[in-house]
Amino acid sequence: SLVSFDNNIFAKLLDPSLSTVDLRQKEKGKISVSKINTMLRNPDQTVDSHFLVEGELIKRKSVLERTE
């Protein structure tokens, strides 16, 4: 089995299609812009530079089903 990250368009186009972890790029972008805005408006305020974004495993043909 093979899994990649970021769920880009090429994962779908490959043959076999590549399983991937969707890291929610839009959500990461929104959080980043919000943090940058906070830093610009309040330069003396400490902004937490760590945040978690929940990912989602998207199974495609590159992952074999387990058989026992």
PDB file of C-alpha atoms in Angstrom:
ATOM      1  CA  SER A   1       0.000   0.000   0.000  1.00  0.00           C
ATOM      2  CA  LEU A   2       1.098   3.568  -0.661  1.00  0.00           C
ATOM      3  CA  VAL A   3      -0.291   6.787   0.833  1.00  0.00           C
ATOM      4  CA  SER A   4       0.660  10.410   0.124  1.00  0.00           C
ATOM      5  CA  PHE A   5      -0.208  13.774   1.669  1.00  0.00           C
ATOM      6  CA  ASP A   6      -2.132  16.883   0.614  1.00  0.00           C
ATOM      7  CA  ASN A   7      -4.724  15.242  -1.670  1.00  0.00           C
ATOM      8  CA  ASN A   8      -3.669  17.093  -4.795  1.00  0.00           C
ATOM      9  CA  ILE A   9      -5.212  16.456  -8.223  1.00  0.00           C
ATOM     10  CA  PHE A  10      -2.401  14.126  -9.306  1.00  0.00           C
ATOM     11  CA  ALA A  11      -3.370  11.573  -6.643  1.00  0.00           C
ATOM     12  CA  LYS A  12      -6.667  11.059  -8.487  1.00  0.00           C
ATOM     13  CA  LEU A  13      -5.101  11.000 -11.947  1.00  0.00           C
ATOM     14  CA  LEU A  14      -2.473   8.326 -11.292  1.00  0.00           C
ATOM     15  CA  ASP A  15      -3.192   4.722 -12.215  1.00  0.00           C
ATOM     16  CA  PRO A  16      -3.814   3.199  -9.763  1.00  0.00           C
ATOM     17  CA  SER A  17      -5.215   6.245  -8.001  1.00  0.00           C
ATOM     18  CA  LEU A  18      -3.144   7.200  -4.962  1.00  0.00           C
ATOM     19  CA  SER A  19      -4.567   7.114  -1.451  1.00  0.00           C
ATOM     20  CA  THR A  20      -3.823  10.316   0.411  1.00  0.00           C
ATOM     21  CA  VAL A  21      -4.320  12.282   3.599  1.00  0.00           C
ATOM     22  CA  ASP A  22      -6.301  15.471   2.970  1.00  0.00           C
ATOM     23  CA  LEU A  23      -4.658  18.110   5.166  1.00  0.00           C
ATOM     24  CA  ARG A  24      -7.388  20.704   4.535  1.00  0.00           C
ATOM     25  CA  GLN A  25      -5.311  23.332   2.765  1.00  0.00           C
ATOM     26  CA  LYS A  26      -8.073  25.968   2.794  1.00  0.00           C
ATOM     27  CA  GLU A  27      -8.526  25.639   6.558  1.00  0.00           C
ATOM     28  CA  LYS A  28      -4.755  25.938   7.113  1.00  0.00           C
ATOM     29  CA  GLY A  29      -4.718  29.046   4.911  1.00  0.00           C
ATOM     30  CA  LYS A  30      -7.581  30.677   6.820  1.00  0.00           C
ATOM     31  CA  ILE A  31      -5.901  30.018  10.171  1.00  0.00           C
ATOM     32  CA  SER A  32      -2.582  31.365   8.877  1.00  0.00           C
ATOM     33  CA  VAL A  33      -4.128  34.580   7.531  1.00  0.00           C
ATOM     34  CA  SER A  34      -5.984  35.080  10.810  1.00  0.00           C
ATOM     35  CA  LYS A  35      -2.761  34.691  12.789  1.00  0.00           C
ATOM     36  CA  ILE A  36      -0.898  37.089  10.475  1.00  0.00           C
ATOM     37  CA  ASN A  37      -3.684  39.667  10.872  1.00  0.00           C
ATOM     38  CA  THR A  38      -3.482  39.319  14.650  1.00  0.00           C
ATOM     39  CA  MET A  39       0.303  39.811  14.554  1.00  0.00           C
ATOM     40  CA  LEU A  40      -0.017  42.911  12.344  1.00  0.00           C
ATOM     41  CA  ARG A  41      -2.753  44.496  14.477  1.00  0.00           C
ATOM     42  CA  ASN A  42      -1.108  43.630  17.799  1.00  0.00           C
ATOM     43  CA  PRO A  43       2.667  43.479  17.274  1.00  0.00           C
ATOM     44  CA  ASP A  44       3.345  43.205  21.039  1.00  0.00           C
ATOM     45  CA  GLN A  45       0.931  40.309  21.537  1.00  0.00           C
ATOM     46  CA  THR A  46       2.287  36.762  21.526  1.00  0.00           C
ATOM     47  CA  VAL A  47       0.591  34.575  18.933  1.00  0.00           C
ATOM     48  CA  ASP A  48       0.606  30.795  19.268  1.00  0.00           C
ATOM     49  CA  SER A  49       2.556  29.482  16.297  1.00  0.00           C
ATOM     50  CA  HIS A  50       1.317  25.894  16.654  1.00  0.00           C
ATOM     51  CA  PHE A  51      -2.098  24.656  15.651  1.00  0.00           C
ATOM     52  CA  LEU A  52      -3.653  21.339  14.708  1.00  0.00           C
ATOM     53  CA  VAL A  53      -5.760  20.733  11.646  1.00  0.00           C
ATOM     54  CA  GLU A  54      -7.638  17.472  11.475  1.00  0.00           C
ATOM     55  CA  GLY A  55      -6.814  15.404   8.410  1.00  0.00           C
ATOM     56  CA  GLU A  56      -8.849  12.828   6.541  1.00  0.00           C
ATOM     57  CA  LEU A  57      -7.584   9.601   5.000  1.00  0.00           C
ATOM     58  CA  ILE A  58      -8.938   9.165   1.484  1.00  0.00           C
ATOM     59  CA  LYS A  59      -8.569   5.544   0.428  1.00  0.00           C
ATOM     60  CA  ARG A  60      -8.132   4.931  -3.264  1.00  0.00           C
ATOM     61  CA  LYS A  61      -6.787   2.016  -5.289  1.00  0.00           C
ATOM     62  CA  SER A  62      -3.219   2.243  -3.927  1.00  0.00           C
ATOM     63  CA  VAL A  63      -4.307   0.734  -0.585  1.00  0.00           C
ATOM     64  CA  LEU A  64      -4.977  -2.950  -0.387  1.00  0.00           C
ATOM     65  CA  GLU A  65      -7.774  -4.225   1.820  1.00  0.00           C
ATOM     66  CA  ARG A  66      -6.521  -6.353   4.683  1.00  0.00           C
ATOM     67  CA  THR A  67      -7.420 -10.009   4.579  1.00  0.00           C
ATOM     68  CA  GLU A  68      -6.811 -12.243   7.539  1.00  0.00           C
TER      69      GLU A  68
END
